[in-house]
Coordinates of N, CA, C and O in Angstrom, one line a residue:
X1 N 3.3 84.2 -87.4 CA 2.7 82.9 -87.3 C 3.7 81.8 -87.7 O 3.8 80.8 -87.0
X2 N 4.5 82.1 -88.8 CA 5.5 81.1 -89.2 C 6.6 81.0 -88.2 O 7.2 79.9 -87.9
X3 N 7.0 82.1 -87.5 CA 8.0 82.1 -86.5 C 7.6 81.3 -85.3 O 8.4 80.5 -84.7
X4 N 6.3 81.3 -84.9 CA 5.8 80.5 -83.8 C 5.9 79.0 -84.1 O 6.3 78.2 -83.3
X5 N 5.6 78.7 -85.4 CA 5.7 77.2 -85.8 C 7.1 76.8 -85.8 O 7.5 75.7 -85.4
X6 N 8.0 77.7 -86.2 CA 9.5 77.3 -86.2 C 10.0 77.1 -84.8 O 10.8 76.2 -84.5
X7 N 9.6 78.0 -83.9 CA 10.0 77.9 -82.5 C 9.5 76.6 -81.9 O 10.2 75.9 -81.2
X8 N 8.2 76.3 -82.2 CA 7.6 75.1 -81.6 C 8.3 73.9 -82.2 O 8.6 72.9 -81.4
X9 N 8.6 73.9 -83.5 CA 9.3 72.7 -84.1 C 10.7 72.6 -83.5 O 11.1 71.4 -83.2
X10 N 11.4 73.7 -83.2 CA 12.7 73.6 -82.7 C 12.7 73.1 -81.2 O 13.5 72.3 -80.8
X11 N 11.7 73.5 -80.5 CA 11.6 73.0 -79.1 C 11.3 71.6 -79.0 O 11.9 70.8 -78.2
X12 N 10.4 71.1 -79.9 CA 10.0 69.7 -79.9 C 11.2 68.8 -80.4 O 11.4 67.8 -79.8
X13 N 12.0 69.3 -81.3 CA 13.1 68.5 -81.8 C 14.2 68.5 -80.7 O 14.9 67.4 -80.5
X14 N 14.4 69.6 -79.9 CA 15.4 69.6 -78.8 C 14.9 68.6 -77.7 O 15.7 67.9 -77.1
X15 N 13.6 68.6 -77.5 CA 13.1 67.7 -76.4 C 13.3 66.3 -76.8 O 13.6 65.4 -75.9
X16 N 13.2 65.9 -78.1 CA 13.4 64.5 -78.5 C 14.9 64.2 -78.3 O 15.2 63.1 -77.9
X17 N 15.8 65.1 -78.6 CA 17.2 64.8 -78.4 C 17.5 64.7 -76.9 O 18.3 63.8 -76.5
X18 N 16.9 65.5 -76.0 CA 17.2 65.4 -74.6 C 16.6 64.0 -74.1 O 17.3 63.4 -73.3
X19 N 15.5 63.6 -74.6 CA 14.9 62.3 -74.1 C 15.8 61.2 -74.6 O 16.0 60.2 -73.8
X20 N 16.4 61.3 -75.8 CA 17.3 60.2 -76.2 C 18.6 60.2 -75.4 O 19.1 59.2 -75.1
X21 N 19.1 61.4 -74.9 CA 20.3 61.4 -74.1 C 20.0 60.8 -72.7 O 20.9 60.3 -72.1
X22 N 18.8 60.8 -72.2 CA 18.5 60.3 -70.9 C 18.4 58.8 -70.9 O 18.3 58.2 -69.8
X23 N 18.3 58.1 -72.1 CA 18.2 56.7 -72.1 C 19.6 56.2 -71.8 O 20.4 55.9 -72.7
X24 N 19.9 56.0 -70.5 CA 21.3 55.6 -70.1 C 21.4 54.1 -70.0 O 20.4 53.4 -69.9
X25 N 22.6 53.6 -70.1 CA 22.9 52.2 -69.9 C 22.9 51.9 -68.4 O 23.1 52.8 -67.6
X26 N 22.8 50.6 -68.1 CA 22.9 50.2 -66.7 C 24.3 50.5 -66.2 O 25.3 50.2 -66.9
X27 N 24.5 51.0 -65.0 CA 25.8 51.2 -64.4 C 26.5 49.9 -64.2 O 25.9 48.9 -63.9
X28 N 27.8 49.9 -64.4 CA 28.7 48.7 -64.2 C 29.8 49.2 -63.3 O 30.4 50.2 -63.5
X29 N 30.0 48.4 -62.2 CA 31.2 48.6 -61.3 C 32.1 47.4 -61.4 O 31.6 46.3 -61.5
X30 N 33.4 47.7 -61.3 CA 34.4 46.6 -61.4 C 35.5 46.9 -60.5 O 36.0 48.0 -60.4
X31 N 35.9 45.9 -59.7 CA 37.0 46.0 -58.8 C 37.7 44.6 -58.7 O 37.0 43.7 -58.2
X32 N 38.9 44.5 -59.1 CA 39.6 43.3 -58.9 C 39.0 42.1 -59.7 O 38.9 42.2 -60.9
X33 N 38.5 41.1 -58.9 CA 38.0 39.9 -59.5 C 36.4 40.0 -59.6 O 35.8 39.0 -60.0
X34 N 35.8 41.1 -59.3 CA 34.4 41.3 -59.3 C 33.9 42.3 -60.3 O 34.5 43.4 -60.4
X35 N 32.9 41.9 -61.0 CA 32.2 42.9 -62.0 C 30.7 42.8 -61.7 O 30.2 41.7 -61.7
X36 N 30.1 43.9 -61.5 CA 28.7 43.9 -61.2 C 28.0 44.9 -62.1 O 28.3 46.0 -62.3
X37 N 26.9 44.4 -62.8 CA 26.0 45.2 -63.6 C 24.8 45.5 -62.7 O 24.1 44.6 -62.2
X38 N 24.5 46.7 -62.6 CA 23.3 47.2 -61.8 C 22.2 47.5 -62.7 O 22.1 48.5 -63.3
X39 N 21.3 46.5 -62.9 CA 20.2 46.5 -63.9 C 19.0 47.4 -63.5 O 18.4 47.0 -62.5
X40 N 18.8 48.4 -64.2 CA 17.6 49.3 -64.0 C 17.5 49.8 -62.5 O 16.6 49.5 -61.8
X41 N 18.5 50.5 -62.0 CA 18.5 50.9 -60.6 C 17.3 51.8 -60.2 O 16.9 51.8 -59.0
X42 N 16.7 52.4 -61.2 CA 15.5 53.2 -60.9 C 14.3 52.3 -60.4 O 13.4 52.8 -59.8
X43 N 14.4 51.0 -60.8 CA 13.3 50.1 -60.4 C 13.6 49.3 -59.1 O 12.8 48.5 -58.6
X44 N 14.8 49.6 -58.5 CA 15.1 48.9 -57.2 C 14.1 49.3 -56.1 O 13.7 50.5 -56.1
X45 N 13.9 48.4 -55.2 CA 12.9 48.6 -54.2 C 13.2 49.8 -53.3 O 12.4 50.6 -53.0
X46 N 14.5 49.9 -52.8 CA 14.8 51.0 -51.9 C 16.3 51.2 -51.9 O 17.1 50.5 -51.2
X47 N 16.7 52.2 -52.7 CA 18.1 52.8 -52.6 C 18.0 54.3 -52.5 O 18.8 55.0 -53.0
X48 N 17.0 54.7 -51.7 CA 16.8 56.2 -51.5 C 17.9 56.8 -50.7 O 18.3 56.3 -49.7
X49 N 18.2 58.0 -51.1 CA 19.3 58.8 -50.4 C 18.6 59.6 -49.3 O 17.5 60.0 -49.4
X50 N 19.4 59.9 -48.3 CA 19.0 60.8 -47.3 C 20.0 61.9 -47.2 O 21.1 61.8 -46.6
X51 N 19.8 63.0 -47.8 CA 20.7 64.2 -47.7 C 21.8 64.2 -48.7 O 22.7 65.0 -48.6
X52 N 21.7 63.4 -49.7 CA 22.8 63.4 -50.7 C 22.1 63.3 -52.1 O 21.0 62.8 -52.3
X53 N 22.8 63.8 -53.1 CA 22.2 63.8 -54.5 C 22.1 62.3 -54.8 O 23.0 61.5 -54.7
X54 N 20.9 61.9 -55.3 CA 20.5 60.5 -55.5 C 21.6 59.8 -56.4 O 22.0 58.7 -56.1
X55 N 22.0 60.4 -57.5 CA 22.9 59.8 -58.4 C 24.3 59.5 -57.8 O 24.9 58.5 -58.0
X56 N 24.7 60.5 -56.9 CA 26.0 60.3 -56.2 C 25.8 59.1 -55.2 O 26.8 58.4 -55.0
X57 N 24.7 59.1 -54.5 CA 24.4 58.1 -53.5 C 24.4 56.7 -54.1 O 25.0 55.8 -53.6
X58 N 23.8 56.6 -55.3 CA 23.7 55.3 -55.9 C 25.1 54.9 -56.3 O 25.5 53.7 -56.1
X59 N 25.9 55.8 -56.9 CA 27.2 55.4 -57.3 C 28.1 55.0 -56.1 O 28.9 54.1 -56.2
X60 N 27.9 55.7 -55.0 CA 28.7 55.4 -53.8 C 28.3 54.0 -53.3 O 29.1 53.2 -52.9
X61 N 27.0 53.7 -53.3 CA 26.5 52.4 -52.9 C 27.1 51.3 -53.8 O 27.6 50.3 -53.3
X62 N 27.0 51.5 -55.1 CA 27.5 50.5 -56.0 C 29.0 50.3 -55.9 O 29.5 49.1 -55.8
X63 N 29.7 51.4 -55.8 CA 31.2 51.3 -55.6 C 31.6 50.6 -54.3 O 32.4 49.7 -54.2
X64 N 30.9 51.0 -53.2 CA 31.2 50.4 -51.9 C 30.9 48.9 -51.9 O 31.7 48.1 -51.4
X65 N 29.7 48.5 -52.4 CA 29.4 47.0 -52.4 C 30.4 46.3 -53.2 O 30.8 45.1 -52.9
X66 N 30.7 46.8 -54.4 CA 31.6 46.1 -55.3 C 33.0 46.0 -54.6 O 33.6 44.9 -54.7
X67 N 33.5 47.0 -54.0 CA 34.8 47.0 -53.3 C 34.8 45.9 -52.2 O 35.7 45.1 -52.1
X68 N 33.7 46.0 -51.4 CA 33.7 45.1 -50.3 C 33.5 43.6 -50.7 O 34.1 42.7 -50.1
X69 N 32.7 43.3 -51.7 CA 32.6 41.9 -52.1 C 33.8 41.4 -52.8 O 34.2 40.3 -52.7
X70 N 34.6 42.4 -53.4 CA 35.9 42.0 -54.0 C 36.9 41.5 -52.9 O 37.6 40.6 -53.2
X71 N 36.9 42.2 -51.8 CA 37.8 41.8 -50.7 C 37.5 40.3 -50.3 O 38.5 39.6 -50.1
X72 N 36.2 40.0 -50.2 CA 35.9 38.6 -49.8 C 36.1 37.6 -51.0 O 36.6 36.5 -50.8
X73 N 35.8 38.0 -52.2 CA 35.9 37.2 -53.3 C 37.4 36.9 -53.6 O 37.7 35.7 -54.0
X74 N 38.3 37.8 -53.4 CA 39.7 37.6 -53.6 C 40.2 36.5 -52.7 O 41.2 35.8 -53.0
X75 N 39.6 36.3 -51.5 CA 40.0 35.3 -50.6 C 39.5 33.9 -51.0 O 40.2 32.9 -50.7
X76 N 38.4 33.9 -51.7 CA 37.7 32.6 -52.0 C 38.1 32.1 -53.4 O 38.3 30.9 -53.6
X77 N 38.2 33.0 -54.4 CA 38.4 32.6 -55.8 C 39.9 32.4 -56.0 O 40.8 32.9 -55.4
X78 N 40.2 31.5 -57.0 CA 41.5 31.2 -57.4 C 42.0 32.4 -58.3 O 41.2 33.1 -58.8
X79 N 43.3 32.5 -58.5 CA 43.8 33.6 -59.3 C 43.3 33.8 -60.7 O 43.2 34.9 -61.2
X80 N 42.9 32.7 -61.4 CA 42.3 32.8 -62.7 C 40.8 32.8 -62.8 O 40.2 32.6 -63.8
X81 N 40.1 33.1 -61.6 CA 38.7 33.1 -61.6 C 38.2 34.5 -61.4 O 38.9 35.4 -60.8
X82 N 36.9 34.7 -61.8 CA 36.3 36.0 -61.7 C 34.8 35.8 -61.4 O 34.2 34.9 -61.8
X83 N 34.3 36.7 -60.6 CA 32.8 36.7 -60.2 C 32.1 37.8 -60.9 O 32.5 39.0 -60.8
X84 N 31.1 37.5 -61.7 CA 30.3 38.5 -62.4 C 28.9 38.3 -61.9 O 28.3 37.3 -61.8
X85 N 28.3 39.5 -61.6 CA 26.9 39.6 -61.0 C 26.1 40.5 -61.8 O 26.6 41.5 -62.3
X86 N 24.8 40.3 -61.9 CA 23.8 41.2 -62.5 C 22.7 41.4 -61.4 O 21.9 40.5 -61.2
X87 N 22.8 42.6 -60.8 CA 21.8 42.9 -59.7 C 20.6 43.4 -60.3 O 20.6 44.4 -61.0
X88 N 19.4 42.8 -59.9 CA 18.1 43.3 -60.4 C 17.2 44.0 -59.4 O 16.3 44.6 -59.8
X89 N 17.6 43.9 -58.1 CA 16.8 44.6 -57.1 C 17.7 44.7 -55.8 O 18.4 43.8 -55.5
X90 N 17.5 45.8 -55.2 CA 18.2 46.1 -53.9 C 17.2 46.8 -53.0 O 16.4 47.7 -53.4
X91 N 17.1 46.3 -51.7 CA 16.3 46.9 -50.7 C 17.2 47.1 -49.5 O 17.6 46.1 -48.8
X92 N 17.7 48.3 -49.2 CA 18.7 48.5 -48.2 C 18.0 48.3 -46.8 O 16.8 48.4 -46.7
X93 N 18.8 48.0 -45.8 CA 18.3 47.8 -44.5 C 17.7 49.1 -44.0 O 18.2 50.2 -44.3
X94 N 16.6 49.0 -43.3 CA 15.9 50.2 -42.8 C 14.8 50.7 -43.8 O 14.6 50.1 -44.8
X95 N 14.2 51.8 -43.4 CA 13.2 52.4 -44.1 C 13.3 53.9 -44.1 O 13.6 54.4 -43.0
X96 N 13.0 54.5 -45.2 CA 13.1 56.0 -45.2 C 11.9 56.6 -44.6 O 10.7 56.2 -44.9
X97 N 12.0 57.5 -43.7 CA 10.9 58.2 -43.0 C 11.0 59.7 -43.2 O 12.1 60.3 -43.0
X98 N 10.0 60.4 -43.5 CA 10.0 61.8 -43.6 C 10.1 62.5 -42.3 O 9.6 61.9 -41.3
X99 N 10.7 63.6 -42.2 CA 10.9 64.3 -40.9 C 9.9 65.5 -40.8 O 9.9 66.2 -39.8
X100 N 9.1 65.7 -41.9 CA 8.1 66.7 -41.9 C 8.6 68.1 -41.5 O 8.0 68.8 -40.6
X101 N 9.8 68.4 -42.0 CA 10.3 69.8 -41.8 C 11.2 69.9 -40.5 O 11.9 70.9 -40.3
X102 N 11.3 68.9 -39.7 CA 12.2 69.0 -38.5 C 13.6 69.0 -38.9 O 14.4 69.7 -38.3
X103 N 14.0 68.4 -40.0 CA 15.3 68.5 -40.6 C 15.1 68.6 -42.1 O 14.0 68.4 -42.6
X104 N 16.1 69.0 -42.8 CA 16.0 69.2 -44.3 C 15.9 67.9 -45.0 O 15.5 67.9 -46.2
X105 N 16.3 66.8 -44.4 CA 16.4 65.5 -45.1 C 15.5 64.5 -44.4 O 15.2 64.6 -43.2
X106 N 15.1 63.4 -45.2 CA 14.4 62.3 -44.6 C 15.5 61.5 -43.8 O 16.7 61.6 -44.0
X107 N 15.0 60.6 -43.0 CA 15.9 59.7 -42.1 C 15.7 58.3 -42.5 O 14.6 57.8 -42.7
X108 N 16.8 57.5 -42.4 CA 16.7 56.0 -42.6 C 16.6 55.4 -41.2 O 17.5 55.6 -40.4
X109 N 15.5 54.8 -40.9 CA 15.3 54.2 -39.6 C 15.6 52.7 -39.8 O 15.0 52.0 -40.6
X110 N 16.5 52.2 -38.9 CA 16.9 50.8 -39.0 C 16.2 50.0 -37.9 O 16.4 50.3 -36.7
X111 N 15.4 49.1 -38.3 CA 14.7 48.2 -37.3 C 14.7 46.8 -37.9 O 14.9 46.6 -39.1
X112 N 14.5 45.8 -37.0 CA 14.5 44.4 -37.5 C 13.5 44.1 -38.5 O 13.7 43.1 -39.3
X113 N 12.4 44.9 -38.6 CA 11.4 44.6 -39.6 C 11.7 45.1 -41.0 O 10.9 44.8 -41.9
X114 N 12.8 45.7 -41.1 CA 13.3 46.2 -42.4 C 14.6 45.6 -42.8 O 15.6 46.3 -42.8
X115 N 14.7 44.3 -43.1 CA 16.0 43.7 -43.4 C 16.5 44.1 -44.8 O 15.8 44.5 -45.7
X116 N 17.8 43.9 -45.0 CA 18.4 44.2 -46.3 C 18.0 43.0 -47.2 O 17.9 41.8 -46.8
X117 N 17.8 43.3 -48.5 CA 17.4 42.3 -49.5 C 18.1 42.6 -50.8 O 18.3 43.8 -51.1
X118 N 18.4 41.6 -51.5 CA 19.0 41.8 -52.8 C 18.7 40.6 -53.7 O 18.7 39.4 -53.3
X119 N 18.4 40.9 -55.0 CA 18.1 39.9 -56.0 C 19.2 40.0 -57.1 O 19.4 41.1 -57.6
X120 N 19.8 38.9 -57.5 CA 20.8 39.0 -58.6 C 21.0 37.6 -59.2 O 20.7 36.6 -58.6
X121 N 21.7 37.6 -60.3 CA 22.2 36.4 -60.9 C 23.7 36.5 -60.9 O 24.2 37.6 -60.9
X122 N 24.4 35.4 -60.9 CA 25.8 35.4 -60.8 C 26.4 34.3 -61.6 O 25.8 33.3 -61.9
X123 N 27.7 34.5 -61.9 CA 28.5 33.4 -62.5 C 29.9 33.6 -62.1 O 30.4 34.7 -62.0
X124 N 30.6 32.4 -61.9 CA 32.0 32.4 -61.6 C 32.7 31.9 -62.9 O 32.3 30.8 -63.4
X125 N 33.6 32.7 -63.4 CA 34.3 32.3 -64.6 C 35.7 31.9 -64.3 O 36.4 32.5 -63.4
X126 N 36.2 30.8 -65.0 CA 37.6 30.4 -64.9 C 38.1 30.4 -66.3 O 37.7 29.6 -67.1
X127 N 39.1 31.2 -66.5 CA 39.6 31.4 -67.9 C 38.5 31.6 -68.9 O 38.5 31.0 -70.0
X128 N 37.6 32.6 -68.6 CA 36.5 32.9 -69.4 C 35.5 31.8 -69.7 O 34.7 31.9 -70.6
X129 N 35.5 30.8 -68.9 CA 34.5 29.7 -69.0 C 33.7 29.6 -67.7 O 34.3 29.7 -66.6
X130 N 32.4 29.5 -67.8 CA 31.5 29.5 -66.7 C 31.6 28.2 -65.9 O 31.4 27.1 -66.5
X131 N 32.0 28.3 -64.7 CA 32.1 27.0 -63.9 C 31.0 26.9 -62.8 O 30.6 25.8 -62.4
X132 N 30.4 28.1 -62.4 CA 29.3 28.1 -61.5 C 28.4 29.2 -61.9 O 28.8 30.3 -62.3
X133 N 27.1 29.0 -61.9 CA 26.1 30.1 -62.2 C 24.8 29.8 -61.4 O 24.5 28.7 -60.9
X134 N 24.1 30.9 -61.1 CA 22.9 30.8 -60.4 C 22.2 32.1 -60.2 O 22.7 33.1 -60.6
X135 N 21.0 32.0 -59.6 CA 20.2 33.2 -59.3 C 19.9 33.2 -57.8 O 19.7 32.1 -57.2
X136 N 20.0 34.3 -57.2 CA 19.8 34.5 -55.7 C 18.8 35.5 -55.4 O 18.7 36.5 -56.0
X137 N 18.1 35.3 -54.3 CA 17.2 36.2 -53.6 C 17.6 36.2 -52.2 O 17.2 35.4 -51.4
X138 N 18.5 37.1 -51.8 CA 19.0 37.2 -50.5 C 18.2 38.1 -49.6 O 17.7 39.1 -50.0
X139 N 18.1 37.7 -48.3 CA 17.4 38.5 -47.3 C 18.1 38.1 -46.0 O 18.2 36.9 -45.7
X140 N 18.4 39.0 -45.2 CA 19.1 38.7 -43.9 C 18.1 39.2 -42.8 O 18.2 40.3 -42.3
X141 N 17.2 38.3 -42.4 CA 16.2 38.6 -41.4 C 16.8 38.8 -40.0 O 16.3 39.4 -39.2
X142 N 18.0 38.2 -39.8 CA 18.7 38.3 -38.5 C 19.8 39.4 -38.5 O 20.8 39.2 -37.7
X143 N 19.7 40.4 -39.3 CA 20.8 41.3 -39.5 C 21.1 42.1 -38.3 O 22.2 42.6 -38.2
X144 N 20.2 42.2 -37.3 CA 20.5 43.0 -36.1 C 20.8 42.1 -34.9 O 20.9 42.6 -33.8
X145 N 20.8 40.8 -35.0 CA 21.0 39.9 -33.9 C 22.5 39.6 -33.7 O 23.3 39.8 -34.6
X146 N 22.8 39.1 -32.6 CA 24.2 38.7 -32.3 C 25.0 39.9 -31.8 O 24.5 41.0 -31.8
X147 N 26.2 39.6 -31.4 CA 27.1 40.7 -31.0 C 27.7 41.3 -32.2 O 28.3 40.7 -33.0
X148 N 27.5 42.6 -32.2 CA 28.1 43.4 -33.4 C 29.0 44.5 -32.8 O 28.6 45.3 -32.0
X149 N 30.2 44.6 -33.4 CA 31.0 45.7 -33.0 C 30.5 47.0 -33.5 O 29.7 47.1 -34.5
X150 N 30.8 48.1 -32.7 CA 30.3 49.4 -33.2 C 31.0 49.7 -34.6 O 32.2 49.5 -34.7
X151 N 30.2 50.0 -35.5 CA 30.7 50.1 -36.9 C 30.0 51.2 -37.6 O 28.7 51.2 -37.7
X152 N 30.7 52.1 -38.2 CA 30.0 53.2 -38.9 C 30.4 53.1 -40.4 O 30.2 54.1 -41.1
X153 N 30.7 51.9 -40.9 CA 31.0 51.8 -42.3 C 29.7 51.8 -43.0 O 28.7 51.3 -42.6
X154 N 29.7 52.5 -44.2 CA 28.5 52.6 -45.0 C 28.0 51.2 -45.5 O 28.9 50.4 -45.9
X155 N 26.7 51.0 -45.6 CA 26.1 49.8 -46.1 C 26.7 48.5 -45.5 O 26.9 47.5 -46.1
X156 N 26.9 48.5 -44.2 CA 27.5 47.4 -43.4 C 26.6 46.2 -43.5 O 27.1 45.1 -43.7
X157 N 25.3 46.3 -43.4 CA 24.4 45.2 -43.3 C 24.4 44.5 -44.7 O 24.4 43.2 -44.8
X158 N 24.3 45.3 -45.8 CA 24.3 44.7 -47.1 C 25.6 44.0 -47.4 O 25.7 42.9 -48.0
X159 N 26.7 44.6 -47.0 CA 28.1 44.0 -47.2 C 28.2 42.7 -46.5 O 28.7 41.7 -47.1
X160 N 27.7 42.6 -45.3 CA 27.8 41.4 -44.5 C 26.9 40.3 -45.1 O 27.3 39.1 -45.2
X161 N 25.7 40.7 -45.6 CA 24.8 39.7 -46.3 C 25.5 39.1 -47.5 O 25.5 37.9 -47.7
X162 N 26.2 40.0 -48.3 CA 26.9 39.5 -49.5 C 28.1 38.6 -49.2 O 28.3 37.6 -49.8
X163 N 28.8 39.0 -48.1 CA 30.0 38.2 -47.7 C 29.6 36.9 -47.2 O 30.2 35.8 -47.5
X164 N 28.5 36.8 -46.4 CA 28.0 35.5 -45.9 C 27.5 34.6 -47.1 O 27.8 33.4 -47.1
X165 N 26.9 35.2 -48.0 CA 26.4 34.5 -49.2 C 27.6 33.9 -49.9 O 27.6 32.7 -50.3
X166 N 28.7 34.7 -50.1 CA 29.8 34.2 -50.8 C 30.5 33.0 -50.1 O 30.9 32.0 -50.7
X167 N 30.6 33.2 -48.8 CA 31.3 32.1 -48.0 C 30.4 30.8 -47.9 O 31.0 29.7 -48.0
X168 N 29.1 31.0 -47.9 CA 28.2 29.8 -47.7 C 27.8 29.2 -49.0 O 27.5 28.0 -49.0
X169 N 27.7 29.9 -50.1 CA 27.2 29.4 -51.3 C 28.3 29.2 -52.4 O 28.3 28.1 -53.0
X170 N 29.1 30.1 -52.6 CA 30.1 30.0 -53.7 C 31.3 29.2 -53.3 O 31.8 28.3 -54.0
X171 N 31.9 29.6 -52.1 CA 33.1 28.9 -51.6 C 33.0 27.4 -51.6 O 33.9 26.7 -52.1
X172 N 31.9 26.8 -51.1 CA 31.9 25.3 -51.0 C 31.8 24.7 -52.4 O 32.3 23.6 -52.6
X173 N 31.3 25.4 -53.4 CA 31.2 24.8 -54.8 C 32.6 24.9 -55.5 O 32.7 24.2 -56.5
X174 N 33.5 25.7 -55.0 CA 34.8 25.8 -55.6 C 35.7 24.7 -55.1 O 36.7 24.3 -55.6

């Protein structure tokens, strides 16, 4: 009887330690002049993976968007300036659809009714002093219109939406 209580106590104490280990901090990606904090990615509207381990997919998404926005920000910002963002929601272009066993993975269906969306706050720092700050709720309702070159780059619609925002919102204020 005492052995059972000891086993139960040890299992419960191990469970508490595992639960404490799972309390992770928000992921942060940094590249060049851009630093992005991805706040509570589990609460994001849609960053579901199709055929890839979810944590790897999320990290690939975060790294790709950070690298791509850095390319544009480096063109717009002065050498002593930096862009910092805190992303609170992401909804990737398209919608995940189950295949009901036809394939092993769900499919992301891209249609005009499923535009990319992103919510974030940002600040542009110059010598560690905030010169521009704001909150944004981006949505690109026309993401499939116009002439588009064939492109198989990952997260192309989201990257274009962020690049357009940077050129139209941040660049004129500098």
